[in-house]
């Protein structure tokens, strides 16, 4: 099976995207983002997360944010948006987020890696891939695509990783809606693969209660997607595979634009950076899990 145009093998884009997403996501869990946002007066952990990712949309209300994020409770979003913009303007949050990315990458990768030719090469390749992204139906990507590209190569790489991450994420929401998975079911079925967040972090970051999570598991069991132990059934595994394949199809354009050689090199470089940040302890030990 091939991608949309047939020139790149299946999963090629996903393999390239995954390490770049790891690099992008470091900022969500870094002490630097807590410090930078705290200096603006945004101290609640959920507010830090929501404001940082929402700022590219501008002074938007809770409704569009809930729709774009998909897997947060509307109540959690509405508790912070638009009120957070009375604490700090979106442009100030964006600047704080970029400072946090700078500090986070310098700490996790080291100064030599940040200033390396490999970082500059990866930034160039990732930005070239992002040129192939489309705006239609992709609110999170489109908002971030309006932001200027930072001059420093390591920040340009982080910015490009953000663009590719949001482009794929917007497409994934389309696939989730088509599959008939509500926000809780989407989160829980992902966690059951071993690649999603544990219940602790779903409650802390997304706003769902323990009771709502268990009710979601019951719905998945009723559909034959989870077994009694909370593990994916064969049908559940097949659905998750179909979701990722559909997301791959919707996300093929940037990697087709970059071309096979560029994708292979970006995957190599991105994987080295991802390994480095993981080895440096970029994420909480209990972040991932089923239950």
PDB file of C-alpha atoms in Angstrom:
ATOM      1  CA  UNK A   1       0.000   0.000   0.000  1.00  0.00           C
ATOM      2  CA  UNK A   2       1.338   3.440  -0.878  1.00  0.00           C
ATOM      3  CA  UNK A   3       0.670   6.994   0.161  1.00  0.00           C
ATOM      4  CA  UNK A   4      -1.604   9.427  -1.644  1.00  0.00           C
ATOM      5  CA  UNK A   5       0.588   9.885  -4.700  1.00  0.00           C
ATOM      6  CA  UNK A   6       2.238   6.480  -4.524  1.00  0.00           C
ATOM      7  CA  UNK A   7       5.843   7.771  -4.465  1.00  0.00           C
ATOM      8  CA  UNK A   8       6.533   7.184  -0.765  1.00  0.00           C
ATOM      9  CA  UNK A   9       5.921   3.955   1.159  1.00  0.00           C
ATOM     10  CA  UNK A  10       3.157   3.674   3.712  1.00  0.00           C
ATOM     11  CA  UNK A  11       4.052   5.065   7.174  1.00  0.00           C
ATOM     12  CA  UNK A  12       7.046   7.032   5.829  1.00  0.00           C
ATOM     13  CA  UNK A  13       5.516  10.357   6.832  1.00  0.00           C
ATOM     14  CA  UNK A  14       4.498   8.994  10.217  1.00  0.00           C
ATOM     15  CA  UNK A  15       8.018   7.738  10.923  1.00  0.00           C
ATOM     16  CA  UNK A  16       9.366  11.178  10.079  1.00  0.00           C
ATOM     17  CA  UNK A  17       6.715  12.980  12.087  1.00  0.00           C
ATOM     18  CA  UNK A  18       7.047  10.970  15.305  1.00  0.00           C
ATOM     19  CA  UNK A  19      10.533  12.114  16.394  1.00  0.00           C
ATOM     20  CA  UNK A  20       9.757  15.695  15.402  1.00  0.00           C
ATOM     21  CA  UNK A  21       6.621  15.582  17.529  1.00  0.00           C
ATOM     22  CA  UNK A  22       8.713  14.311  20.433  1.00  0.00           C
ATOM     23  CA  UNK A  23      10.982  17.328  20.036  1.00  0.00           C
ATOM     24  CA  UNK A  24       8.021  19.692  19.843  1.00  0.00           C
ATOM     25  CA  UNK A  25       6.262  18.212  22.882  1.00  0.00           C
ATOM     26  CA  UNK A  26       9.198  18.715  25.245  1.00  0.00           C
ATOM     27  CA  UNK A  27       8.045  22.256  25.925  1.00  0.00           C
ATOM     28  CA  UNK A  28       4.686  21.163  27.363  1.00  0.00           C
ATOM     29  CA  UNK A  29       6.408  19.462  30.303  1.00  0.00           C
ATOM     30  CA  UNK A  30       9.414  21.695  30.835  1.00  0.00           C
ATOM     31  CA  UNK A  31      10.184  23.873  33.851  1.00  0.00           C
ATOM     32  CA  UNK A  32      11.016  26.620  31.373  1.00  0.00           C
ATOM     33  CA  UNK A  33       7.414  26.961  30.177  1.00  0.00           C
ATOM     34  CA  UNK A  34       6.170  27.061  33.769  1.00  0.00           C
ATOM     35  CA  UNK A  35       8.692  29.779  34.596  1.00  0.00           C
ATOM     36  CA  UNK A  36       8.050  31.878  31.488  1.00  0.00           C
ATOM     37  CA  UNK A  37       4.274  31.702  31.780  1.00  0.00           C
ATOM     38  CA  UNK A  38       4.446  32.313  35.517  1.00  0.00           C
ATOM     39  CA  UNK A  39       6.323  35.540  34.837  1.00  0.00           C
ATOM     40  CA  UNK A  40       3.302  36.664  32.816  1.00  0.00           C
ATOM     41  CA  UNK A  41       0.943  35.781  35.667  1.00  0.00           C
ATOM     42  CA  UNK A  42      -0.272  32.456  34.199  1.00  0.00           C
ATOM     43  CA  UNK A  43       0.444  29.929  36.917  1.00  0.00           C
ATOM     44  CA  UNK A  44      -2.209  27.200  36.737  1.00  0.00           C
ATOM     45  CA  UNK A  45      -0.779  24.139  34.950  1.00  0.00           C
ATOM     46  CA  UNK A  46      -3.820  23.700  32.700  1.00  0.00           C
ATOM     47  CA  UNK A  47      -3.839  27.406  31.849  1.00  0.00           C
ATOM     48  CA  UNK A  48      -0.175  27.233  30.859  1.00  0.00           C
ATOM     49  CA  UNK A  49      -0.902  24.349  28.502  1.00  0.00           C
ATOM     50  CA  UNK A  50      -4.056  25.822  26.999  1.00  0.00           C
ATOM     51  CA  UNK A  51      -2.762  29.367  26.624  1.00  0.00           C
ATOM     52  CA  UNK A  52       0.500  28.256  25.053  1.00  0.00           C
ATOM     53  CA  UNK A  53      -1.174  26.233  22.340  1.00  0.00           C
ATOM     54  CA  UNK A  54      -4.135  28.598  21.857  1.00  0.00           C
ATOM     55  CA  UNK A  55      -2.179  31.841  21.567  1.00  0.00           C
ATOM     56  CA  UNK A  56      -1.594  31.384  17.835  1.00  0.00           C
ATOM     57  CA  UNK A  57      -5.379  31.629  17.350  1.00  0.00           C
ATOM     58  CA  UNK A  58      -5.478  35.056  18.990  1.00  0.00           C
ATOM     59  CA  UNK A  59      -8.195  36.235  21.395  1.00  0.00           C
ATOM     60  CA  UNK A  60     -10.578  33.458  20.463  1.00  0.00           C
ATOM     61  CA  UNK A  61     -13.326  32.181  22.752  1.00  0.00           C
ATOM     62  CA  UNK A  62     -13.726  28.740  24.288  1.00  0.00           C
ATOM     63  CA  UNK A  63     -15.966  27.229  21.599  1.00  0.00           C
ATOM     64  CA  UNK A  64     -13.494  27.242  18.702  1.00  0.00           C
ATOM     65  CA  UNK A  65     -10.691  26.081  20.997  1.00  0.00           C
ATOM     66  CA  UNK A  66     -12.716  23.100  22.225  1.00  0.00           C
ATOM     67  CA  UNK A  67     -13.511  22.190  18.623  1.00  0.00           C
ATOM     68  CA  UNK A  68      -9.900  22.477  17.472  1.00  0.00           C
ATOM     69  CA  UNK A  69      -8.369  20.672  20.475  1.00  0.00           C
ATOM     70  CA  UNK A  70     -11.112  17.995  20.299  1.00  0.00           C
ATOM     71  CA  UNK A  71     -10.109  15.946  23.346  1.00  0.00           C
ATOM     72  CA  UNK A  72     -10.332  18.519  26.166  1.00  0.00           C
ATOM     73  CA  UNK A  73     -13.524  19.111  28.104  1.00  0.00           C
ATOM     74  CA  UNK A  74     -15.283  22.297  27.102  1.00  0.00           C
ATOM     75  CA  UNK A  75     -15.519  23.189  30.793  1.00  0.00           C
ATOM     76  CA  UNK A  76     -11.735  22.992  31.178  1.00  0.00           C
ATOM     77  CA  UNK A  77     -11.212  25.204  28.135  1.00  0.00           C
ATOM     78  CA  UNK A  78     -13.911  27.690  29.158  1.00  0.00           C
ATOM     79  CA  UNK A  79     -12.418  27.988  32.644  1.00  0.00           C
ATOM     80  CA  UNK A  80      -9.320  29.557  31.076  1.00  0.00           C
ATOM     81  CA  UNK A  81     -10.387  30.961  27.697  1.00  0.00           C
ATOM     82  CA  UNK A  82     -10.933  33.801  26.997  1.00  0.00           C
ATOM     83  CA  UNK A  83     -10.170  34.913  30.571  1.00  0.00           C
ATOM     84  CA  UNK A  84      -6.473  34.085  30.281  1.00  0.00           C
ATOM     85  CA  UNK A  85      -6.104  36.889  27.729  1.00  0.00           C
ATOM     86  CA  UNK A  86      -6.960  39.387  30.460  1.00  0.00           C
ATOM     87  CA  UNK A  87      -3.822  38.165  32.249  1.00  0.00           C
ATOM     88  CA  UNK A  88      -1.495  38.125  29.246  1.00  0.00           C
ATOM     89  CA  UNK A  89      -1.998  39.011  25.581  1.00  0.00           C
ATOM     90  CA  UNK A  90      -1.611  36.211  23.013  1.00  0.00           C
ATOM     91  CA  UNK A  91       1.489  37.821  21.502  1.00  0.00           C
ATOM     92  CA  UNK A  92       3.161  37.899  24.919  1.00  0.00           C
ATOM     93  CA  UNK A  93       2.284  34.234  25.471  1.00  0.00           C
ATOM     94  CA  UNK A  94       3.753  33.335  22.082  1.00  0.00           C
ATOM     95  CA  UNK A  95       6.978  35.138  22.950  1.00  0.00           C
ATOM     96  CA  UNK A  96       7.120  33.372  26.318  1.00  0.00           C
ATOM     97  CA  UNK A  97       6.530  30.021  24.631  1.00  0.00           C
ATOM     98  CA  UNK A  98       9.402  30.611  22.229  1.00  0.00           C
ATOM     99  CA  UNK A  99      11.720  31.599  25.079  1.00  0.00           C
ATOM    100  CA  UNK A 100      10.678  28.408  26.841  1.00  0.00           C
ATOM    101  CA  UNK A 101      11.445  26.367  23.719  1.00  0.00           C
ATOM    102  CA  UNK A 102      14.875  27.972  23.552  1.00  0.00           C
ATOM    103  CA  UNK A 103      15.677  27.146  27.165  1.00  0.00           C
ATOM    104  CA  UNK A 104      14.206  23.662  26.962  1.00  0.00           C
ATOM    105  CA  UNK A 105      16.171  22.623  23.877  1.00  0.00           C
ATOM    106  CA  UNK A 106      19.412  24.096  25.181  1.00  0.00           C
ATOM    107  CA  UNK A 107      18.999  22.180  28.437  1.00  0.00           C
ATOM    108  CA  UNK A 108      17.982  18.859  26.872  1.00  0.00           C
ATOM    109  CA  UNK A 109      20.219  18.821  23.792  1.00  0.00           C
ATOM    110  CA  UNK A 110      23.178  20.867  24.978  1.00  0.00           C
ATOM    111  CA  UNK A 111      24.754  23.949  23.462  1.00  0.00           C
ATOM    112  CA  UNK A 112      26.908  22.005  21.003  1.00  0.00           C
ATOM    113  CA  UNK A 113      23.920  20.219  19.501  1.00  0.00           C
ATOM    114  CA  UNK A 114      21.860  23.413  19.351  1.00  0.00           C
ATOM    115  CA  UNK A 115      24.630  25.123  17.370  1.00  0.00           C
ATOM    116  CA  UNK A 116      25.440  22.101  15.199  1.00  0.00           C
ATOM    117  CA  UNK A 117      25.199  21.892  11.398  1.00  0.00           C
ATOM    118  CA  UNK A 118      22.812  18.967  11.879  1.00  0.00           C
ATOM    119  CA  UNK A 119      20.305  21.204  13.662  1.00  0.00           C
ATOM    120  CA  UNK A 120      20.451  23.759  10.865  1.00  0.00           C
ATOM    121  CA  UNK A 121      20.063  20.986   8.283  1.00  0.00           C
ATOM    122  CA  UNK A 122      17.081  19.493  10.103  1.00  0.00           C
ATOM    123  CA  UNK A 123      15.454  22.920  10.346  1.00  0.00           C
ATOM    124  CA  UNK A 124      15.854  23.487   6.625  1.00  0.00           C
ATOM    125  CA  UNK A 125      14.388  20.087   5.780  1.00  0.00           C
ATOM    126  CA  UNK A 126      11.466  20.413   8.207  1.00  0.00           C
ATOM    127  CA  UNK A 127      10.593  23.875   6.945  1.00  0.00           C
ATOM    128  CA  UNK A 128      10.707  22.590   3.387  1.00  0.00           C
ATOM    129  CA  UNK A 129       8.319  19.790   4.332  1.00  0.00           C
ATOM    130  CA  UNK A 130       5.984  22.287   5.969  1.00  0.00           C
ATOM    131  CA  UNK A 131       5.731  24.143   2.677  1.00  0.00           C
ATOM    132  CA  UNK A 132       3.620  21.223   1.477  1.00  0.00           C
ATOM    133  CA  UNK A 133       1.020  21.573   4.234  1.00  0.00           C
ATOM    134  CA  UNK A 134      -2.481  22.797   3.377  1.00  0.00           C
ATOM    135  CA  UNK A 135      -4.659  25.190   5.365  1.00  0.00           C
ATOM    136  CA  UNK A 136      -8.126  23.949   4.437  1.00  0.00           C
ATOM    137  CA  UNK A 137      -9.938  22.439   7.410  1.00  0.00           C
ATOM    138  CA  UNK A 138      -6.842  22.786   9.610  1.00  0.00           C
ATOM    139  CA  UNK A 139      -7.342  25.567  12.164  1.00  0.00           C
ATOM    140  CA  UNK A 140      -4.396  24.753  14.433  1.00  0.00           C
ATOM    141  CA  UNK A 141      -1.905  24.378  11.604  1.00  0.00           C
ATOM    142  CA  UNK A 142      -3.192  27.453   9.807  1.00  0.00           C
ATOM    143  CA  UNK A 143      -2.914  29.633  12.916  1.00  0.00           C
ATOM    144  CA  UNK A 144       0.682  28.550  13.552  1.00  0.00           C
ATOM    145  CA  UNK A 145       1.562  28.949   9.876  1.00  0.00           C
ATOM    146  CA  UNK A 146       0.834  32.671  10.262  1.00  0.00           C
ATOM    147  CA  UNK A 147       3.644  33.018  12.817  1.00  0.00           C
ATOM    148  CA  UNK A 148       7.114  34.147  11.707  1.00  0.00           C
ATOM    149  CA  UNK A 149       9.880  31.577  11.426  1.00  0.00           C
ATOM    150  CA  UNK A 150      12.473  32.156  14.177  1.00  0.00           C
ATOM    151  CA  UNK A 151      15.989  32.994  13.009  1.00  0.00           C
ATOM    152  CA  UNK A 152      17.899  30.626  15.313  1.00  0.00           C
ATOM    153  CA  UNK A 153      18.125  27.188  13.654  1.00  0.00           C
ATOM    154  CA  UNK A 154      17.064  25.221  16.739  1.00  0.00           C
ATOM    155  CA  UNK A 155      13.990  27.426  17.132  1.00  0.00           C
ATOM    156  CA  UNK A 156      13.258  27.241  13.407  1.00  0.00           C
ATOM    157  CA  UNK A 157      13.370  23.450  13.786  1.00  0.00           C
ATOM    158  CA  UNK A 158      11.008  23.590  16.764  1.00  0.00           C
ATOM    159  CA  UNK A 159       8.668  25.906  14.837  1.00  0.00           C
ATOM    160  CA  UNK A 160       8.665  23.593  11.820  1.00  0.00           C
ATOM    161  CA  UNK A 161       8.048  20.590  14.071  1.00  0.00           C
ATOM    162  CA  UNK A 162       5.093  22.494  15.512  1.00  0.00           C
ATOM    163  CA  UNK A 163       3.679  23.125  12.042  1.00  0.00           C
ATOM    164  CA  UNK A 164       4.004  19.467  11.076  1.00  0.00           C
ATOM    165  CA  UNK A 165       2.542  18.384  14.403  1.00  0.00           C
ATOM    166  CA  UNK A 166      -0.508  20.624  14.129  1.00  0.00           C
ATOM    167  CA  UNK A 167      -1.056  19.702  10.474  1.00  0.00           C
ATOM    168  CA  UNK A 168      -1.155  16.012  11.340  1.00  0.00           C
ATOM    169  CA  UNK A 169      -3.242  16.709  14.440  1.00  0.00           C
ATOM    170  CA  UNK A 170      -5.902  18.570  12.471  1.00  0.00           C
ATOM    171  CA  UNK A 171      -6.097  15.646  10.054  1.00  0.00           C
ATOM    172  CA  UNK A 172      -6.290  13.184  12.930  1.00  0.00           C
ATOM    173  CA  UNK A 173      -9.336  15.011  14.303  1.00  0.00           C
ATOM    174  CA  UNK A 174     -11.008  14.538  10.919  1.00  0.00           C
ATOM    175  CA  UNK A 175     -10.255  10.811  11.103  1.00  0.00           C
ATOM    176  CA  UNK A 176     -11.582  10.549  14.668  1.00  0.00           C
ATOM    177  CA  UNK A 177     -14.853  12.214  13.747  1.00  0.00           C
ATOM    178  CA  UNK A 178     -15.243   9.944  10.746  1.00  0.00           C
ATOM    179  CA  UNK A 179     -14.595   6.891  12.954  1.00  0.00           C
ATOM    180  CA  UNK A 180     -17.278   7.981  15.423  1.00  0.00           C
ATOM    181  CA  UNK A 181     -14.951   8.203  18.423  1.00  0.00           C
ATOM    182  CA  UNK A 182     -15.910  10.922  20.869  1.00  0.00           C
ATOM    183  CA  UNK A 183     -13.107  12.811  22.674  1.00  0.00           C
ATOM    184  CA  UNK A 184     -12.954  10.446  25.670  1.00  0.00           C
ATOM    185  CA  UNK A 185     -13.107   7.334  23.499  1.00  0.00           C
ATOM    186  CA  UNK A 186     -10.349   8.712  21.288  1.00  0.00           C
ATOM    187  CA  UNK A 187      -8.098   9.331  24.275  1.00  0.00           C
ATOM    188  CA  UNK A 188      -8.761   5.989  25.936  1.00  0.00           C
ATOM    189  CA  UNK A 189      -8.329   3.914  22.795  1.00  0.00           C
ATOM    190  CA  UNK A 190      -5.032   5.707  22.163  1.00  0.00           C
ATOM    191  CA  UNK A 191      -3.891   5.084  25.737  1.00  0.00           C
ATOM    192  CA  UNK A 192      -4.751   1.408  25.303  1.00  0.00           C
ATOM    193  CA  UNK A 193      -2.134   1.206  22.543  1.00  0.00           C
ATOM    194  CA  UNK A 194       0.518   2.171  25.097  1.00  0.00           C
ATOM    195  CA  UNK A 195       1.225   5.418  23.291  1.00  0.00           C
ATOM    196  CA  UNK A 196      -1.325   7.686  24.987  1.00  0.00           C
ATOM    197  CA  UNK A 197      -1.506   9.381  28.352  1.00  0.00           C
ATOM    198  CA  UNK A 198      -2.259   7.645  31.624  1.00  0.00           C
ATOM    199  CA  UNK A 199      -5.516   8.447  33.440  1.00  0.00           C
ATOM    200  CA  UNK A 200      -3.630  10.715  35.837  1.00  0.00           C
ATOM    201  CA  UNK A 201      -2.480  12.942  32.995  1.00  0.00           C
ATOM    202  CA  UNK A 202      -5.796  12.791  31.135  1.00  0.00           C
ATOM    203  CA  UNK A 203      -7.484  14.153  34.254  1.00  0.00           C
ATOM    204  CA  UNK A 204      -4.789  16.749  34.862  1.00  0.00           C
ATOM    205  CA  UNK A 205      -4.413  18.057  31.324  1.00  0.00           C
ATOM    206  CA  UNK A 206      -7.696  17.298  29.534  1.00  0.00           C
ATOM    207  CA  UNK A 207     -10.133  17.858  32.387  1.00  0.00           C
ATOM    208  CA  UNK A 208     -12.043  14.569  32.316  1.00  0.00           C
ATOM    209  CA  UNK A 209     -13.042  13.009  35.621  1.00  0.00           C
ATOM    210  CA  UNK A 210     -12.189   9.450  36.627  1.00  0.00           C
ATOM    211  CA  UNK A 211     -15.903   8.638  36.319  1.00  0.00           C
ATOM    212  CA  UNK A 212     -16.070  10.047  32.790  1.00  0.00           C
ATOM    213  CA  UNK A 213     -13.037   8.014  31.786  1.00  0.00           C
ATOM    214  CA  UNK A 214     -14.569   4.806  33.127  1.00  0.00           C
ATOM    215  CA  UNK A 215     -17.842   5.561  31.347  1.00  0.00           C
ATOM    216  CA  UNK A 216     -15.841   5.988  28.149  1.00  0.00           C
ATOM    217  CA  UNK A 217     -14.245   2.593  28.673  1.00  0.00           C
ATOM    218  CA  UNK A 218     -17.688   1.067  29.080  1.00  0.00           C
ATOM    219  CA  UNK A 219     -18.751   2.583  25.756  1.00  0.00           C
ATOM    220  CA  UNK A 220     -15.660   1.146  24.082  1.00  0.00           C
ATOM    221  CA  UNK A 221     -16.385  -2.271  25.620  1.00  0.00           C
ATOM    222  CA  UNK A 222     -19.956  -2.083  24.338  1.00  0.00           C
ATOM    223  CA  UNK A 223     -18.585  -1.476  20.850  1.00  0.00           C
ATOM    224  CA  UNK A 224     -16.251  -4.456  21.189  1.00  0.00           C
ATOM    225  CA  UNK A 225     -13.139  -2.263  21.069  1.00  0.00           C
ATOM    226  CA  UNK A 226     -11.895  -2.891  24.633  1.00  0.00           C
ATOM    227  CA  UNK A 227     -11.901  -6.086  26.663  1.00  0.00           C
ATOM    228  CA  UNK A 228     -12.697  -6.448  30.357  1.00  0.00           C
ATOM    229  CA  UNK A 229      -9.122  -5.622  31.334  1.00  0.00           C
ATOM    230  CA  UNK A 230      -9.138  -2.386  29.364  1.00  0.00           C
ATOM    231  CA  UNK A 231      -6.950  -3.747  26.565  1.00  0.00           C
ATOM    232  CA  UNK A 232      -7.727  -3.295  22.891  1.00  0.00           C
ATOM    233  CA  UNK A 233      -9.554  -6.180  21.274  1.00  0.00           C
ATOM    234  CA  UNK A 234      -8.667  -7.264  17.751  1.00  0.00           C
ATOM    235  CA  UNK A 235     -11.412  -4.952  16.523  1.00  0.00           C
ATOM    236  CA  UNK A 236      -9.987  -2.151  18.643  1.00  0.00           C
ATOM    237  CA  UNK A 237      -6.497  -2.677  17.259  1.00  0.00           C
ATOM    238  CA  UNK A 238      -7.878  -2.692  13.734  1.00  0.00           C
ATOM    239  CA  UNK A 239      -9.726   0.571  14.341  1.00  0.00           C
ATOM    240  CA  UNK A 240      -6.618   2.285  15.716  1.00  0.00           C
ATOM    241  CA  UNK A 241      -4.614   1.045  12.718  1.00  0.00           C
ATOM    242  CA  UNK A 242      -7.282   2.364  10.360  1.00  0.00           C
ATOM    243  CA  UNK A 243      -7.242   5.716  12.164  1.00  0.00           C
ATOM    244  CA  UNK A 244      -3.489   6.066  11.773  1.00  0.00           C
ATOM    245  CA  UNK A 245      -3.630   4.975   8.127  1.00  0.00           C
ATOM    246  CA  UNK A 246      -6.325   7.574   7.418  1.00  0.00           C
ATOM    247  CA  UNK A 247      -4.282  10.195   9.251  1.00  0.00           C
ATOM    248  CA  UNK A 248      -1.251   9.183   7.176  1.00  0.00           C
ATOM    249  CA  UNK A 249      -3.273   9.692   4.021  1.00  0.00           C
ATOM    250  CA  UNK A 250      -4.470  13.112   5.128  1.00  0.00           C
ATOM    251  CA  UNK A 251      -0.930  14.061   6.200  1.00  0.00           C
ATOM    252  CA  UNK A 252       0.945  12.824   3.122  1.00  0.00           C
ATOM    253  CA  UNK A 253       1.421  16.207   1.409  1.00  0.00           C
ATOM    254  CA  UNK A 254       4.376  17.633   3.374  1.00  0.00           C
ATOM    255  CA  UNK A 255       6.424  14.444   3.028  1.00  0.00           C
ATOM    256  CA  UNK A 256       5.588  14.071  -0.647  1.00  0.00           C
ATOM    257  CA  UNK A 257       6.719  17.680  -1.048  1.00  0.00           C
ATOM    258  CA  UNK A 258      10.018  17.012   0.727  1.00  0.00           C
ATOM    259  CA  UNK A 259      10.727  13.856  -1.266  1.00  0.00           C
ATOM    260  CA  UNK A 260      12.067  10.459  -0.307  1.00  0.00           C
ATOM    261  CA  UNK A 261      15.701  11.487   0.217  1.00  0.00           C
ATOM    262  CA  UNK A 262      14.764  14.500   2.308  1.00  0.00           C
ATOM    263  CA  UNK A 263      12.303  12.498   4.395  1.00  0.00           C
ATOM    264  CA  UNK A 264      14.913   9.816   5.064  1.00  0.00           C
ATOM    265  CA  UNK A 265      17.482  12.375   6.180  1.00  0.00           C
ATOM    266  CA  UNK A 266      14.998  14.328   8.313  1.00  0.00           C
ATOM    267  CA  UNK A 267      13.865  11.100   9.954  1.00  0.00           C
ATOM    268  CA  UNK A 268      17.501  10.237  10.747  1.00  0.00           C
ATOM    269  CA  UNK A 269      18.237  13.655  12.214  1.00  0.00           C
ATOM    270  CA  UNK A 270      14.938  13.909  14.071  1.00  0.00           C
ATOM    271  CA  UNK A 271      15.367  10.459  15.588  1.00  0.00           C
ATOM    272  CA  UNK A 272      18.763  11.418  16.985  1.00  0.00           C
ATOM    273  CA  UNK A 273      17.322  14.555  18.576  1.00  0.00           C
ATOM    274  CA  UNK A 274      14.322  12.661  19.952  1.00  0.00           C
ATOM    275  CA  UNK A 275      16.575  10.026  21.493  1.00  0.00           C
ATOM    276  CA  UNK A 276      18.670  12.741  23.117  1.00  0.00           C
ATOM    277  CA  UNK A 277      15.716  14.526  24.743  1.00  0.00           C
ATOM    278  CA  UNK A 278      14.248  11.240  25.951  1.00  0.00           C
ATOM    279  CA  UNK A 279      17.566  10.233  27.471  1.00  0.00           C
ATOM    280  CA  UNK A 280      17.703  13.642  29.166  1.00  0.00           C
ATOM    281  CA  UNK A 281      14.372  12.988  30.899  1.00  0.00           C
ATOM    282  CA  UNK A 282      12.179  15.371  28.942  1.00  0.00           C
ATOM    283  CA  UNK A 283       8.895  13.740  30.013  1.00  0.00           C
ATOM    284  CA  UNK A 284       7.353  12.532  33.292  1.00  0.00           C
ATOM    285  CA  UNK A 285       7.939   8.834  33.964  1.00  0.00           C
ATOM    286  CA  UNK A 286       4.219   8.216  34.479  1.00  0.00           C
ATOM    287  CA  UNK A 287       3.045  10.132  31.414  1.00  0.00           C
ATOM    288  CA  UNK A 288       2.099   7.153  29.227  1.00  0.00           C
ATOM    289  CA  UNK A 289      -0.058   4.199  30.043  1.00  0.00           C
ATOM    290  CA  UNK A 290      -3.422   2.493  29.993  1.00  0.00           C
ATOM    291  CA  UNK A 291      -5.270   3.327  33.215  1.00  0.00           C
TER     292      UNK A 291
END
